[in-house]
Short mmCIF file of N, CA and C in Angstrom, two decimals:
data_model
loop_
_atom_site.label_atom_id
_atom_site.label_comp_id
_atom_site.label_asym_id
_atom_site.label_seq_id
_atom_site.Cartn_x
_atom_site.Cartn_y
_atom_site.Cartn_z
N SER A 430 94.31 103.18 90.34
CA SER A 430 94.38 103.94 91.53
C SER A 430 95.51 104.92 91.54
N SER A 431 95.52 105.84 92.37
CA SER A 431 96.63 106.94 92.40
C SER A 431 97.84 106.41 92.87
N LYS A 432 97.75 105.46 93.73
CA LYS A 432 99.08 104.92 94.32
C LYS A 432 99.65 104.02 93.30
N GLY A 433 98.82 103.30 92.54
CA GLY A 433 99.43 102.46 91.43
C GLY A 433 100.05 103.33 90.35
N SER A 434 99.48 104.47 90.17
CA SER A 434 100.05 105.44 89.08
C SER A 434 101.38 106.01 89.69
N GLU A 435 101.34 106.27 90.95
CA GLU A 435 102.60 106.75 91.57
C GLU A 435 103.64 105.75 91.57
N LEU A 436 103.38 104.50 91.85
CA LEU A 436 104.38 103.53 91.73
C LEU A 436 104.82 103.23 90.37
N GLU A 437 103.94 103.32 89.33
CA GLU A 437 104.43 103.12 87.99
C GLU A 437 105.33 104.28 87.52
N GLU A 438 105.03 105.46 87.88
CA GLU A 438 105.89 106.58 87.61
C GLU A 438 107.19 106.46 88.22
N ALA A 439 107.31 105.96 89.46
CA ALA A 439 108.51 105.88 90.27
C ALA A 439 109.37 104.88 89.60
N LEU A 440 108.75 103.70 89.19
CA LEU A 440 109.36 102.54 88.57
C LEU A 440 109.98 102.90 87.22
N MET A 441 109.26 103.80 86.46
CA MET A 441 109.71 104.37 85.03
C MET A 441 110.88 105.11 85.29
N LYS A 442 110.92 105.90 86.45
CA LYS A 442 112.06 106.84 86.59
C LYS A 442 113.26 106.02 87.00
N ALA A 443 113.01 105.06 88.03
CA ALA A 443 114.08 104.09 88.63
C ALA A 443 114.68 103.30 87.35
N SER A 444 113.93 102.97 86.59
CA SER A 444 114.37 101.96 85.46
C SER A 444 114.89 102.72 84.13
N GLU A 445 114.92 103.98 84.27
CA GLU A 445 115.27 104.83 83.20
C GLU A 445 114.33 104.53 82.08
N GLY A 446 113.06 104.50 82.19
CA GLY A 446 112.17 104.26 81.08
C GLY A 446 112.05 102.78 80.69
N GLY A 447 112.32 101.82 81.61
CA GLY A 447 112.41 100.40 81.29
C GLY A 447 113.60 99.84 80.80
N LYS A 448 114.74 100.78 80.86
CA LYS A 448 116.05 100.13 80.33
C LYS A 448 116.69 99.26 81.40
N LEU A 449 116.58 99.78 82.77
CA LEU A 449 117.39 99.11 83.71
C LEU A 449 116.36 98.00 84.39
N PRO A 450 117.01 96.86 84.82
CA PRO A 450 116.06 95.87 85.39
C PRO A 450 115.80 96.32 86.89
N ILE A 451 114.45 95.91 87.36
CA ILE A 451 114.29 96.14 88.71
C ILE A 451 113.69 94.78 89.26
N VAL A 452 114.23 94.37 90.39
CA VAL A 452 113.93 93.01 91.03
C VAL A 452 112.93 93.41 92.16
N VAL A 453 111.72 92.69 92.10
CA VAL A 453 110.75 92.72 93.06
C VAL A 453 110.92 91.35 93.87
N ASP A 454 111.38 91.47 95.09
CA ASP A 454 111.95 90.39 95.89
C ASP A 454 110.71 89.32 96.24
N THR A 455 109.54 89.73 96.13
CA THR A 455 108.57 88.82 96.54
C THR A 455 107.53 88.60 95.27
N SER A 456 107.52 87.35 94.82
CA SER A 456 106.85 87.10 93.48
C SER A 456 105.34 87.56 93.49
N PRO A 457 104.57 87.24 94.61
CA PRO A 457 103.17 87.72 94.47
C PRO A 457 103.05 89.28 94.39
N CYS A 458 103.95 89.98 95.04
CA CYS A 458 103.94 91.55 94.83
C CYS A 458 104.13 91.86 93.29
N LEU A 459 105.03 91.24 92.68
CA LEU A 459 105.39 91.43 91.29
C LEU A 459 104.20 91.12 90.42
N ALA A 460 103.58 90.10 90.63
CA ALA A 460 102.37 89.65 89.94
C ALA A 460 101.31 90.74 90.02
N GLN A 461 101.12 91.25 91.23
CA GLN A 461 100.08 92.38 91.49
C GLN A 461 100.47 93.62 90.73
N ILE A 462 101.73 93.95 90.75
CA ILE A 462 102.15 95.11 90.09
C ILE A 462 102.00 95.02 88.52
N LYS A 463 102.40 93.91 88.03
CA LYS A 463 102.41 93.64 86.55
C LYS A 463 100.95 93.69 86.03
N GLU A 464 99.98 93.27 86.98
CA GLU A 464 98.53 93.26 86.53
C GLU A 464 98.05 94.59 86.30
N GLN A 465 98.64 95.63 87.11
CA GLN A 465 98.16 97.03 87.05
C GLN A 465 98.98 97.99 86.18
N LEU A 466 99.96 97.44 85.51
CA LEU A 466 100.79 98.39 84.78
C LEU A 466 100.15 98.84 83.49
N SER A 467 100.32 100.11 83.16
CA SER A 467 99.73 100.54 81.81
C SER A 467 100.89 100.78 80.69
N ASN A 468 102.06 101.07 81.39
CA ASN A 468 103.18 101.29 80.39
C ASN A 468 103.90 99.92 80.07
N PRO A 469 103.87 99.53 78.63
CA PRO A 469 104.44 98.32 78.20
C PRO A 469 106.03 98.20 78.51
N ALA A 470 106.62 99.43 78.57
CA ALA A 470 108.17 99.45 78.85
C ALA A 470 108.55 98.73 80.11
N LEU A 471 107.62 98.83 81.07
CA LEU A 471 107.89 98.34 82.38
C LEU A 471 107.72 96.75 82.45
N ARG A 472 106.82 96.20 81.63
CA ARG A 472 106.66 94.70 81.66
C ARG A 472 107.87 93.92 81.55
N PHE A 473 108.94 94.41 80.88
CA PHE A 473 110.15 93.57 80.56
C PHE A 473 111.23 94.24 81.48
N ALA A 474 111.03 95.15 82.34
CA ALA A 474 112.08 95.66 83.15
C ALA A 474 111.88 95.12 84.62
N LEU A 475 110.79 94.64 84.91
CA LEU A 475 110.44 94.10 86.25
C LEU A 475 110.75 92.69 86.33
N TYR A 476 111.40 92.13 87.42
CA TYR A 476 111.70 90.69 87.46
C TYR A 476 111.34 90.22 88.87
N GLU A 477 110.89 88.95 88.96
CA GLU A 477 110.92 88.28 90.21
C GLU A 477 112.29 87.74 90.42
N PRO A 478 112.66 87.35 91.59
CA PRO A 478 114.06 86.94 91.84
C PRO A 478 114.59 85.75 90.91
N THR A 479 113.76 84.80 90.70
CA THR A 479 114.31 83.62 89.91
C THR A 479 114.55 84.08 88.45
N GLU A 480 113.67 84.92 87.90
CA GLU A 480 113.88 85.45 86.50
C GLU A 480 115.11 86.18 86.35
N PHE A 481 115.33 87.14 87.40
CA PHE A 481 116.48 88.03 87.42
C PHE A 481 117.76 87.19 87.43
N ILE A 482 117.75 86.18 88.40
CA ILE A 482 119.06 85.33 88.56
C ILE A 482 119.28 84.69 87.20
N SER A 483 118.16 84.04 86.64
CA SER A 483 118.46 83.37 85.41
C SER A 483 118.94 84.21 84.24
N ASN A 484 118.25 85.42 84.14
CA ASN A 484 118.57 86.26 83.05
C ASN A 484 119.77 87.13 83.17
N HIS A 485 120.16 87.47 84.32
CA HIS A 485 121.28 88.40 84.50
C HIS A 485 122.46 87.90 85.40
N LEU A 486 122.38 86.75 86.18
CA LEU A 486 123.43 86.38 86.98
C LEU A 486 124.04 85.04 86.81
N VAL A 487 123.27 84.11 86.20
CA VAL A 487 123.74 82.81 85.96
C VAL A 487 125.19 82.76 85.33
N ASP A 488 125.36 83.44 84.17
CA ASP A 488 126.68 83.38 83.55
C ASP A 488 127.80 84.24 84.09
N LYS A 489 127.45 85.10 85.24
CA LYS A 489 128.38 85.93 85.66
C LYS A 489 128.94 85.49 87.05
N LEU A 490 128.39 84.31 87.55
CA LEU A 490 128.85 83.83 88.77
C LEU A 490 129.34 82.41 88.80
N GLU A 491 130.24 82.07 89.70
CA GLU A 491 130.73 80.81 89.95
C GLU A 491 129.71 80.11 90.86
N TRP A 492 129.35 78.74 90.48
CA TRP A 492 128.29 78.22 91.39
C TRP A 492 128.87 76.92 91.84
N LYS A 493 128.48 76.67 93.12
CA LYS A 493 128.86 75.40 93.70
C LYS A 493 127.67 74.83 94.55
N GLN A 494 127.55 73.51 94.64
CA GLN A 494 126.43 72.92 95.36
C GLN A 494 126.77 72.88 96.98
N VAL A 495 126.20 73.87 97.58
CA VAL A 495 126.50 73.96 99.02
C VAL A 495 125.63 73.14 99.99
N ARG A 496 124.51 72.63 99.42
CA ARG A 496 123.61 71.83 100.31
C ARG A 496 123.53 70.47 99.65
N ASP A 497 123.21 69.43 100.58
CA ASP A 497 122.96 68.07 100.11
C ASP A 497 121.50 67.95 99.59
N HIS A 498 120.58 68.46 100.29
CA HIS A 498 119.16 68.17 100.03
C HIS A 498 118.34 69.35 100.47
N VAL A 499 117.62 70.03 99.51
CA VAL A 499 116.76 71.13 99.88
C VAL A 499 115.37 70.80 99.25
N ALA A 500 114.35 71.54 99.89
CA ALA A 500 113.09 71.54 99.26
C ALA A 500 112.92 72.98 98.52
N ILE A 501 111.97 72.93 97.54
CA ILE A 501 111.56 74.19 96.96
C ILE A 501 110.03 74.33 96.95
N HIS A 502 109.51 75.46 97.06
CA HIS A 502 107.98 75.75 96.80
C HIS A 502 107.96 76.95 95.99
N VAL A 503 107.50 76.66 94.69
CA VAL A 503 107.32 77.77 93.75
C VAL A 503 105.93 78.32 94.12
N PRO A 504 105.90 79.62 94.46
CA PRO A 504 104.50 80.29 94.67
C PRO A 504 103.62 80.19 93.49
N CYS A 505 102.32 80.29 93.88
CA CYS A 505 101.26 80.24 92.84
C CYS A 505 101.46 81.41 91.81
N SER A 506 101.91 82.59 92.31
CA SER A 506 102.18 83.60 91.37
C SER A 506 103.41 83.40 90.45
N SER A 507 104.42 82.77 90.92
CA SER A 507 105.58 82.34 90.19
C SER A 507 105.17 81.30 89.15
N LYS A 508 104.33 80.35 89.48
CA LYS A 508 103.81 79.35 88.37
C LYS A 508 103.13 80.08 87.37
N LYS A 509 102.33 81.11 87.62
CA LYS A 509 101.52 81.86 86.60
C LYS A 509 102.52 82.64 85.76
N LEU A 510 103.65 83.13 86.24
CA LEU A 510 104.74 83.76 85.58
C LEU A 510 105.52 82.90 84.80
N GLY A 511 105.39 81.48 84.90
CA GLY A 511 106.06 80.51 84.13
C GLY A 511 107.47 80.25 84.60
N VAL A 512 107.77 80.36 85.78
CA VAL A 512 109.28 80.21 86.27
C VAL A 512 109.57 79.03 86.85
N GLU A 513 108.60 77.94 86.98
CA GLU A 513 108.77 76.79 87.72
C GLU A 513 110.09 76.02 87.31
N ASN A 514 110.34 75.70 86.13
CA ASN A 514 111.54 75.01 85.71
C ASN A 514 112.78 75.82 86.06
N THR A 515 112.64 77.15 85.80
CA THR A 515 113.98 77.88 86.12
C THR A 515 114.17 77.87 87.58
N PHE A 516 113.22 77.93 88.39
CA PHE A 516 113.40 77.85 89.87
C PHE A 516 114.13 76.57 90.31
N ALA A 517 113.57 75.45 89.62
CA ALA A 517 114.29 74.12 90.02
C ALA A 517 115.67 74.02 89.57
N LYS A 518 115.91 74.61 88.27
CA LYS A 518 117.32 74.63 87.79
C LYS A 518 118.23 75.43 88.67
N ILE A 519 117.89 76.59 89.08
CA ILE A 519 118.71 77.38 89.97
C ILE A 519 119.00 76.58 91.18
N ALA A 520 117.87 76.18 91.82
CA ALA A 520 118.09 75.43 93.14
C ALA A 520 119.02 74.23 92.94
N GLY A 521 119.00 73.64 91.69
CA GLY A 521 119.83 72.46 91.46
C GLY A 521 121.35 72.90 91.21
N MET A 522 121.54 74.07 90.96
CA MET A 522 123.00 74.61 90.86
C MET A 522 123.44 74.91 92.24
N CYS A 523 122.68 74.87 93.24
CA CYS A 523 123.16 75.16 94.66
C CYS A 523 123.13 73.95 95.48
N ALA A 524 122.23 72.95 95.12
CA ALA A 524 122.09 71.79 96.06
C ALA A 524 122.14 70.43 95.22
N LYS A 525 122.71 69.35 95.88
CA LYS A 525 122.91 68.10 95.11
C LYS A 525 121.33 67.47 94.85
N ASP A 526 120.49 67.65 95.74
CA ASP A 526 119.19 67.04 95.67
C ASP A 526 118.10 68.07 95.86
N VAL A 527 117.21 68.25 94.93
CA VAL A 527 116.07 69.17 94.98
C VAL A 527 114.79 68.49 94.99
N THR A 528 113.92 68.75 96.13
CA THR A 528 112.61 68.09 96.17
C THR A 528 111.61 69.28 96.15
N PRO A 529 110.70 69.22 95.08
CA PRO A 529 109.57 70.22 95.00
C PRO A 529 108.60 69.88 96.33
N SER A 530 108.03 70.97 96.78
CA SER A 530 107.05 70.86 97.96
C SER A 530 106.00 69.78 97.63
N GLY A 531 105.57 69.72 96.35
CA GLY A 531 104.61 68.74 96.00
C GLY A 531 103.09 69.17 96.27
N ILE A 532 102.98 70.41 96.76
CA ILE A 532 101.63 70.90 96.96
C ILE A 532 101.54 72.10 96.02
N PRO A 533 100.19 72.21 95.39
CA PRO A 533 100.02 73.30 94.48
C PRO A 533 100.04 74.64 95.06
N CYS A 534 99.60 74.72 96.26
CA CYS A 534 99.41 76.14 96.96
C CYS A 534 99.58 75.95 98.45
N CYS A 535 100.26 76.84 99.24
CA CYS A 535 100.42 76.70 100.61
C CYS A 535 99.26 77.25 101.41
N GLY A 536 98.28 77.87 100.70
CA GLY A 536 97.00 78.36 101.36
C GLY A 536 97.14 79.68 101.93
N MET A 537 98.32 80.36 101.81
CA MET A 537 98.38 81.75 102.57
C MET A 537 97.61 82.80 101.91
N ALA A 538 97.31 82.66 100.48
CA ALA A 538 96.55 83.56 99.69
C ALA A 538 96.94 84.97 100.16
N GLY A 539 98.15 85.26 99.79
CA GLY A 539 98.56 86.58 100.30
C GLY A 539 98.94 86.69 101.75
N ASP A 540 97.96 87.42 102.49
CA ASP A 540 98.14 87.35 103.87
C ASP A 540 96.89 86.69 104.62
N ARG A 541 95.99 86.20 103.84
CA ARG A 541 94.69 85.60 104.39
C ARG A 541 95.00 84.47 105.35
N GLY A 542 96.05 83.65 104.98
CA GLY A 542 96.45 82.67 105.90
C GLY A 542 96.88 83.02 107.31
N MET A 543 97.13 84.26 107.57
CA MET A 543 97.48 84.84 108.94
C MET A 543 96.12 84.98 109.71
N ARG A 544 95.12 85.50 109.04
CA ARG A 544 93.90 85.69 109.65
C ARG A 544 93.07 84.49 109.75
N PHE A 545 93.21 83.47 108.79
CA PHE A 545 92.42 82.26 108.75
C PHE A 545 93.45 81.09 108.65
N PRO A 546 94.10 80.72 109.85
CA PRO A 546 95.10 79.69 109.74
C PRO A 546 94.53 78.34 109.38
N GLU A 547 93.32 78.10 109.38
CA GLU A 547 92.90 76.79 108.87
C GLU A 547 93.12 76.65 107.33
N LEU A 548 93.07 77.79 106.65
CA LEU A 548 93.52 77.72 105.15
C LEU A 548 94.74 77.02 105.05
N THR A 549 95.83 77.44 105.75
CA THR A 549 97.09 76.81 105.47
C THR A 549 97.16 75.48 106.06
N GLY A 550 96.47 75.22 107.16
CA GLY A 550 96.42 73.82 107.76
C GLY A 550 95.87 72.82 106.85
N SER A 551 94.90 73.17 106.09
CA SER A 551 94.23 72.29 105.20
C SER A 551 95.03 72.06 103.87
N SER A 552 95.58 73.30 103.32
CA SER A 552 96.44 73.16 102.21
C SER A 552 97.79 72.36 102.41
N LEU A 553 98.32 72.33 103.65
CA LEU A 553 99.59 71.67 103.84
C LEU A 553 99.41 70.42 104.51
N SER A 554 98.29 69.89 104.59
CA SER A 554 98.10 68.61 105.26
C SER A 554 98.77 67.48 104.54
N TYR A 555 99.01 67.64 103.25
CA TYR A 555 99.66 66.70 102.43
C TYR A 555 101.18 66.93 102.17
N LEU A 556 101.60 68.00 102.92
CA LEU A 556 103.07 68.34 102.72
C LEU A 556 103.90 67.18 103.34
N ASP A 557 104.73 66.51 102.45
CA ASP A 557 105.45 65.28 102.97
C ASP A 557 106.94 65.54 102.36
N LEU A 558 107.67 66.29 103.05
CA LEU A 558 109.12 66.38 102.79
C LEU A 558 110.07 65.34 103.24
N PRO A 559 110.89 64.69 102.51
CA PRO A 559 111.76 63.60 102.98
C PRO A 559 112.77 63.94 104.06
N LYS A 560 112.91 63.02 104.87
CA LYS A 560 113.85 63.20 105.98
C LYS A 560 115.30 63.46 105.40
N GLY A 561 116.08 64.40 105.97
CA GLY A 561 117.43 64.61 105.35
C GLY A 561 117.26 65.87 104.56
N CYS A 562 116.13 66.38 104.29
CA CYS A 562 115.88 67.73 103.64
C CYS A 562 116.08 68.82 104.62
N SER A 563 117.25 69.50 104.55
CA SER A 563 117.61 70.42 105.63
C SER A 563 117.01 71.70 105.56
N ASP A 564 116.80 72.22 104.41
CA ASP A 564 116.45 73.62 104.13
C ASP A 564 115.31 73.65 103.05
N GLY A 565 114.47 74.67 103.03
CA GLY A 565 113.49 74.89 101.92
C GLY A 565 113.56 76.40 101.46
N TYR A 566 113.35 76.51 100.17
CA TYR A 566 113.46 77.89 99.56
C TYR A 566 112.13 78.22 98.76
N SER A 567 111.89 79.49 98.58
CA SER A 567 110.66 79.97 97.91
C SER A 567 110.94 81.39 97.54
N THR A 568 110.04 82.01 96.90
CA THR A 568 110.25 83.45 96.61
C THR A 568 109.02 84.33 97.26
N SER A 569 108.43 83.82 98.23
CA SER A 569 107.21 84.54 98.86
C SER A 569 107.37 84.35 100.40
N ARG A 570 107.60 85.40 101.07
CA ARG A 570 107.75 85.36 102.53
C ARG A 570 106.56 84.66 103.23
N THR A 571 105.37 85.01 102.80
CA THR A 571 104.20 84.39 103.43
C THR A 571 104.28 82.84 103.26
N CYS A 572 104.54 82.38 102.00
CA CYS A 572 104.56 80.97 101.75
C CYS A 572 105.69 80.35 102.70
N GLU A 573 106.93 81.04 102.77
CA GLU A 573 107.89 80.56 103.52
C GLU A 573 107.48 80.38 105.09
N MET A 574 106.79 81.44 105.52
CA MET A 574 106.28 81.31 106.92
C MET A 574 105.43 80.07 107.15
N SER A 575 104.37 79.84 106.22
CA SER A 575 103.43 78.88 106.28
C SER A 575 104.13 77.53 106.16
N LEU A 576 105.05 77.22 105.27
CA LEU A 576 105.65 76.07 105.07
C LEU A 576 106.54 75.74 106.19
N SER A 577 107.19 76.67 106.78
CA SER A 577 108.09 76.49 108.02
C SER A 577 107.30 76.15 109.17
N ASN A 578 106.08 76.82 109.28
CA ASN A 578 105.35 76.46 110.42
C ASN A 578 104.69 75.00 110.39
N HIS A 579 104.51 74.46 109.16
CA HIS A 579 103.89 73.10 109.12
C HIS A 579 104.77 72.06 108.63
N SER A 580 106.08 72.31 108.85
CA SER A 580 107.02 71.18 108.54
C SER A 580 108.19 71.32 109.46
N ASP A 581 109.14 70.38 109.37
CA ASP A 581 110.34 70.49 110.19
C ASP A 581 111.53 71.11 109.38
N VAL A 582 111.10 71.76 108.33
CA VAL A 582 112.24 72.38 107.41
C VAL A 582 111.95 73.91 107.51
N ASN A 583 113.09 74.59 107.69
CA ASN A 583 113.04 76.15 107.67
C ASN A 583 113.05 76.52 106.20
N PHE A 584 112.02 77.26 105.76
CA PHE A 584 111.94 77.81 104.47
C PHE A 584 112.37 79.33 104.47
N ARG A 585 113.20 79.66 103.49
CA ARG A 585 113.43 81.13 103.30
C ARG A 585 113.69 81.49 101.83
N GLY A 586 114.12 82.76 101.56
CA GLY A 586 114.04 83.14 100.15
C GLY A 586 115.15 82.54 99.36
N LEU A 587 114.89 82.05 98.10
CA LEU A 587 115.87 81.45 97.22
C LEU A 587 117.12 82.23 97.14
N VAL A 588 116.98 83.63 97.24
CA VAL A 588 118.25 84.39 96.99
C VAL A 588 119.27 84.15 98.10
N TYR A 589 118.80 83.63 99.30
CA TYR A 589 119.85 83.35 100.33
C TYR A 589 120.65 82.23 99.97
N LEU A 590 120.04 81.19 99.30
CA LEU A 590 120.76 79.97 98.84
C LEU A 590 121.72 80.38 97.78
N VAL A 591 121.32 81.24 96.82
CA VAL A 591 122.10 81.56 95.71
C VAL A 591 123.29 82.35 96.26
N ASP A 592 122.95 83.27 97.18
CA ASP A 592 124.19 84.00 97.80
C ASP A 592 125.27 83.11 98.38
N GLU A 593 124.71 82.05 99.06
CA GLU A 593 125.64 81.23 99.72
C GLU A 593 126.47 80.29 98.67
N ALA A 594 125.83 79.96 97.65
CA ALA A 594 126.42 79.02 96.59
C ALA A 594 127.15 79.77 95.50
N THR A 595 127.34 80.96 95.56
CA THR A 595 128.07 81.66 94.40
C THR A 595 129.11 82.74 94.87
N SER A 596 129.82 82.88 93.91
CA SER A 596 130.94 83.85 94.12
C SER A 596 131.09 84.55 92.67
N ALA A 597 131.72 85.73 92.65
CA ALA A 597 131.99 86.46 91.39
C ALA A 597 132.89 85.64 90.51
N LYS A 598 132.63 85.56 89.33
CA LYS A 598 133.68 84.95 88.28
C LYS A 598 134.91 85.79 88.34
N ALA A 599 136.03 85.06 88.23
CA ALA A 599 137.30 85.84 88.06
C ALA A 599 137.41 86.59 86.77
N ALA A 600 137.89 87.86 86.80
CA ALA A 600 138.01 88.58 85.65
C ALA A 600 139.04 87.96 84.63
N ASN A 601 138.70 87.98 83.38
CA ASN A 601 139.67 87.42 82.45
C ASN A 601 140.46 88.47 81.83
#
């Protein structure tokens, strides 16, 4: 598509030909973009939040566990990108106890769950987060909305937890 070509051209320019990393803050969007790329230089320049944090920030930040118990939901697209373990590891650097959502998919299917709420209701009927789990984190806004609507836990982007749990390392 011409929009896809325009996006790829803009990303090539912004990343200086794939040299600079670009973070796509919503994992499903990154998966969609990567599927349509024709230039291999961009494949390794584009990151979803978990990958970027792991590859570029973990060793540059001071970490502390700022939450007692959080839930995490790794979006389907992130699972396909292979970042499930990295996601849990990063959440564990920020919270004492991390509970996976335990559901394979939240049912949002992009934005379809907004038009067909029965999709999310069915998908999340087995969601069973423990009491005392104060917050939930994901890397897909639509997953976060669905999970928040079907539980007593407020889900939001993992980057918010990382921001709260980190500070810059002191210069040596």
